[in-house]
PDB file of C-alpha atoms in Angstrom:
ATOM      1  CA  MET Y1122     109.786 101.009 116.449  1.00 81.00           C
ATOM      2  CA  PHE Y1123     109.242  98.813 119.483  1.00 85.00           C
ATOM      3  CA  ALA Y1124     110.805  95.947 121.432  1.00 88.00           C
ATOM      4  CA  LEU Y1125     108.932  92.915 122.745  1.00 89.00           C
ATOM      5  CA  SER Y1126     109.806  90.504 125.521  1.00 89.00           C
ATOM      6  CA  THR Y1127     110.757  87.030 124.269  1.00 89.00           C
ATOM      7  CA  ARG Y1128     109.288  85.538 127.456  1.00 93.00           C
ATOM      8  CA  ASP Y1129     105.747  86.863 127.357  1.00 96.00           C
ATOM      9  CA  GLY Y1130     105.453  89.051 124.240  1.00 94.00           C
ATOM     10  CA  ARG Y1131     104.732  92.237 126.180  1.00 95.00           C
ATOM     11  CA  GLU Y1132     106.017  95.546 124.886  1.00 94.00           C
ATOM     12  CA  ILE Y1133     109.225  96.691 126.626  1.00 92.00           C
ATOM     13  CA  TRP Y1134     109.655 100.067 124.911  1.00 90.00           C
ATOM     14  CA  ARG Y1135     108.441 102.057 121.922  1.00 88.00           C
ATOM     15  CA  VAL Y1136     110.128 105.000 120.171  1.00 84.00           C
ATOM     16  CA  GLU Y1137     108.973 107.289 117.375  1.00 81.00           C
ATOM     17  CA  THR Y1138     111.587 107.131 114.612  1.00 74.00           C
ATOM     18  CA  GLY Y1139     110.317 109.799 112.247  1.00 71.00           C
ATOM     19  CA  ALA Y1140     110.971 107.369 109.376  1.00 67.00           C
ATOM     20  CA  ASN Y1141     108.505 107.385 106.502  1.00 65.00           C
ATOM     21  CA  GLU Y1142     109.042 103.649 105.836  1.00 71.00           C
ATOM     22  CA  SER Y1143     109.906 100.599 107.895  1.00 73.00           C
ATOM     23  CA  ALA Y1144     113.525  99.892 108.824  1.00 74.00           C
ATOM     24  CA  SER Y1145     115.565  98.385 105.994  1.00 70.00           C
ATOM     25  CA  GLY Y1146     118.117  96.720 108.214  1.00 74.00           C
ATOM     26  CA  CYS Y1147     118.666  95.722 111.811  1.00 80.00           C
ATOM     27  CA  PHE Y1148     121.510  94.239 113.859  1.00 83.00           C
ATOM     28  CA  LEU Y1149     121.229  93.162 117.489  1.00 84.00           C
ATOM     29  CA  GLY Y1150     124.480  93.567 119.397  1.00 82.00           C
ATOM     30  CA  GLN Y1151     125.274  92.927 123.069  1.00 82.00           C
ATOM     31  CA  SER Y1152     123.560  96.055 124.359  1.00 87.00           C
ATOM     32  CA  GLN Y1153     122.262  97.813 121.273  1.00 89.00           C
ATOM     33  CA  CYS Y1154     119.922  97.490 118.337  1.00 88.00           C
ATOM     34  CA  ILE Y1155     121.360  99.135 115.214  1.00 88.00           C
ATOM     35  CA  VAL Y1156     118.809 100.077 112.548  1.00 85.00           C
ATOM     36  CA  VAL Y1157     118.644 101.728 109.117  1.00 84.00           C
ATOM     37  CA  LEU Y1158     115.662 104.099 108.981  1.00 79.00           C
ATOM     38  CA  PRO Y1159     114.595 105.600 105.612  1.00 74.00           C
ATOM     39  CA  VAL Y1160     113.587 109.266 106.076  1.00 71.00           C
ATOM     40  CA  GLY Y1161     113.365 110.608 102.517  1.00 67.00           C
ATOM     41  CA  HIS Y1162     114.317 110.017  98.906  1.00 65.00           C
ATOM     42  CA  LYS Y1163     117.776 108.392  98.995  1.00 67.00           C
ATOM     43  CA  THR Y1164     118.281 109.560 102.593  1.00 73.00           C
ATOM     44  CA  SER Y1165     118.310 107.360 105.686  1.00 81.00           C
ATOM     45  CA  ASN Y1166     119.587 107.416 109.248  1.00 84.00           C
ATOM     46  CA  LEU Y1167     121.777 104.749 110.805  1.00 89.00           C
ATOM     47  CA  ALA Y1168     121.106 104.651 114.542  1.00 89.00           C
ATOM     48  CA  ALA Y1169     121.987 102.578 117.582  1.00 91.00           C
ATOM     49  CA  LEU Y1170     119.274 102.176 120.205  1.00 91.00           C
ATOM     50  CA  ASP Y1171     119.818 100.888 123.740  1.00 93.00           C
ATOM     51  CA  LYS Y1172     118.205  97.424 123.900  1.00 91.00           C
ATOM     52  CA  ARG Y1173     116.922  98.046 127.433  1.00 91.00           C
ATOM     53  CA  ASP Y1174     114.992 101.294 126.914  1.00 93.00           C
ATOM     54  CA  GLY Y1175     115.172 102.367 123.234  1.00 90.00           C
ATOM     55  CA  ARG Y1176     117.295 105.431 124.016  1.00 92.00           C
ATOM     56  CA  VAL Y1177     119.343 106.657 121.012  1.00 90.00           C
ATOM     57  CA  LEU Y1178     123.050 105.968 121.643  1.00 93.00           C
ATOM     58  CA  TRP Y1179     124.269 107.444 118.347  1.00 92.00           C
ATOM     59  CA  SER Y1180     122.850 108.384 114.975  1.00 90.00           C
ATOM     60  CA  ARG Y1181     124.305 109.408 111.628  1.00 90.00           C
ATOM     61  CA  PRO Y1182     122.764 110.351 108.294  1.00 88.00           C
ATOM     62  CA  LEU Y1183     123.248 108.137 105.246  1.00 84.00           C
ATOM     63  CA  ARG Y1184     122.952 109.871 101.895  1.00 75.00           C
ATOM     64  CA  LYS Y1185     123.088 108.207  98.503  1.00 72.00           C
ATOM     65  CA  GLY Y1186     121.452 104.971  97.691  1.00 61.00           C
ATOM     66  CA  TYR Y1187     118.058 103.383  97.574  1.00 64.00           C
ATOM     67  CA  ARG Y1188     117.212 101.731 100.912  1.00 72.00           C
ATOM     68  CA  PRO Y1189     120.616 100.961 102.435  1.00 83.00           C
ATOM     69  CA  GLU Y1190     120.776  97.395 103.752  1.00 82.00           C
ATOM     70  CA  MET Y1191     122.693  95.870 106.628  1.00 83.00           C
ATOM     71  CA  PHE Y1192     124.174  92.375 106.304  1.00 81.00           C
ATOM     72  CA  GLY Y1193     125.192  91.648 109.895  1.00 80.00           C
ATOM     73  CA  ALA Y1194     128.606  91.926 111.500  1.00 82.00           C
ATOM     74  CA  TRP Y1195     131.929  90.733 110.157  1.00 81.00           C
ATOM     75  CA  ASN Y1196     135.460  91.206 111.457  1.00 84.00           C
ATOM     76  CA  GLY Y1197     134.308  93.765 114.044  1.00 86.00           C
ATOM     77  CA  ALA Y1198     132.343  95.898 111.588  1.00 88.00           C
ATOM     78  CA  LEU Y1199     128.741  96.049 110.418  1.00 90.00           C
ATOM     79  CA  LEU Y1200     128.365  95.354 106.684  1.00 88.00           C
ATOM     80  CA  LEU Y1201     126.229  98.068 105.083  1.00 89.00           C
ATOM     81  CA  ALA Y1202     125.347  98.333 101.385  1.00 86.00           C
ATOM     82  CA  LEU Y1203     124.874 102.006 100.470  1.00 86.00           C
ATOM     83  CA  GLY Y1204     124.285 102.861  96.815  1.00 83.00           C
ATOM     84  CA  ASN Y1205     126.791 100.717  94.911  1.00 83.00           C
ATOM     85  CA  ASP Y1206     129.276 100.739  97.794  1.00 87.00           C
ATOM     86  CA  LEU Y1207     129.899  98.336 100.667  1.00 85.00           C
ATOM     87  CA  LEU Y1208     130.824  99.958 103.976  1.00 89.00           C
ATOM     88  CA  GLY Y1209     132.293  98.607 107.188  1.00 90.00           C
ATOM     89  CA  ILE Y1210     130.721 100.528 110.090  1.00 93.00           C
ATOM     90  CA  ALA Y1211     132.023 100.629 113.684  1.00 94.00           C
ATOM     91  CA  PRO Y1212     129.095  99.382 115.807  1.00 92.00           C
ATOM     92  CA  GLU Y1213     130.269 101.406 118.817  1.00 92.00           C
ATOM     93  CA  THR Y1214     130.126 104.805 117.080  1.00 93.00           C
ATOM     94  CA  GLY Y1215     128.560 104.472 113.615  1.00 92.00           C
ATOM     95  CA  GLU Y1216     131.759 105.740 112.001  1.00 94.00           C
ATOM     96  CA  GLU Y1217     132.853 104.372 108.639  1.00 94.00           C
ATOM     97  CA  ARG Y1218     135.911 102.081 108.994  1.00 93.00           C
ATOM     98  CA  TRP Y1219     136.290 101.180 105.336  1.00 88.00           C
ATOM     99  CA  ARG Y1220     134.506 101.433 101.987  1.00 89.00           C
ATOM    100  CA  ILE Y1221     134.718  99.408  98.786  1.00 83.00           C
ATOM    101  CA  GLU Y1222     133.222 101.398  95.932  1.00 85.00           C
ATOM    102  CA  GLY Y1223     131.122 100.126  93.042  1.00 82.00           C
ATOM    103  CA  ILE Y1224     130.711  96.482  94.042  1.00 74.00           C
ATOM    104  CA  VAL Y1225     127.033  95.954  94.947  1.00 77.00           C
ATOM    105  CA  ASP Y1226     123.731  96.428  93.150  1.00 71.00           C
ATOM    106  CA  GLU Y1227     121.940  99.440  94.628  1.00 66.00           C
ATOM    107  CA  TYR Y1228     118.490  97.846  94.431  1.00 64.00           C
ATOM    108  CA  HIS Y1229     119.249  94.175  95.191  1.00 68.00           C
ATOM    109  CA  PRO Y1230     122.596  93.929  97.030  1.00 69.00           C
ATOM    110  CA  LYS Y1231     123.994  90.461  97.705  1.00 71.00           C
ATOM    111  CA  VAL Y1232     126.747  90.289 100.339  1.00 74.00           C
ATOM    112  CA  GLY Y1233     128.240  87.514 102.442  1.00 68.00           C
ATOM    113  CA  SER Y1234     131.355  86.883 104.480  1.00 71.00           C
ATOM    114  CA  ALA Y1235     133.686  83.920 104.507  1.00 64.00           C
ATOM    115  CA  GLY Y1236     136.582  83.830 106.955  1.00 68.00           C
ATOM    116  CA  GLU Y1237     138.873  86.756 106.162  1.00 71.00           C
ATOM    117  CA  ARG Y1238     136.973  87.824 103.038  1.00 69.00           C
ATOM    118  CA  VAL Y1239     133.743  89.531 101.999  1.00 70.00           C
ATOM    119  CA  VAL Y1240     131.967  88.118  98.947  1.00 69.00           C
ATOM    120  CA  THR Y1241     129.643  90.179  96.746  1.00 68.00           C
ATOM    121  CA  GLU Y1242     127.614  89.459  93.619  1.00 67.00           C
ATOM    122  CA  TRP Y1243     126.800  92.085  91.033  1.00 66.00           C
ATOM    123  CA  ARG Y1244     125.928  91.752  87.360  1.00 66.00           C
ATOM    124  CA  LYS Y1245     126.359  87.956  87.488  1.00 68.00           C
ATOM    125  CA  HIS Y1246     129.931  88.206  88.831  1.00 65.00           C
ATOM    126  CA  LEU Y1247     131.095  86.958  92.226  1.00 63.00           C
ATOM    127  CA  ARG Y1248     133.843  89.049  93.773  1.00 64.00           C
ATOM    128  CA  CYS Y1249     135.950  88.331  96.832  1.00 67.00           C
ATOM    129  CA  HIS Y1250     137.369  91.267  98.811  1.00 64.00           C
ATOM    130  CA  ASP Y1251     139.959  91.564 101.567  1.00 69.00           C
ATOM    131  CA  THR Y1252     139.158  94.561 103.757  1.00 58.00           C
ATOM    132  CA  GLY Y1253     142.116  94.124 106.145  1.00 60.00           C
TER     133      GLY Y1253
END
């Protein structure tokens, strides 16, 4: 994984992730880049890298699910589809804040946020969820 300058395109930093596939999700925060890195069959790592130098700030394993996907930030949490579950992850620590089980398609998750609610689609049904 590497970071490029938006001014001149030069490489700022490069880190070896150990992942066997490309990242399946990324979120750029104020000072960190949070990525989902597949490392094996139904196993990935969720990690925050310092945007300045690529240093790992925190990392946690994710088990269960085919290629977890991140859907940006909402209400102070990162939205992460893992298996058939939707998780709210604290961007500061990587800890799970909340989980709604059995609401997303493992292979093609569809998630959005609208005001105070999270909206998901699975098996041709739209569902609206309040995570507060």
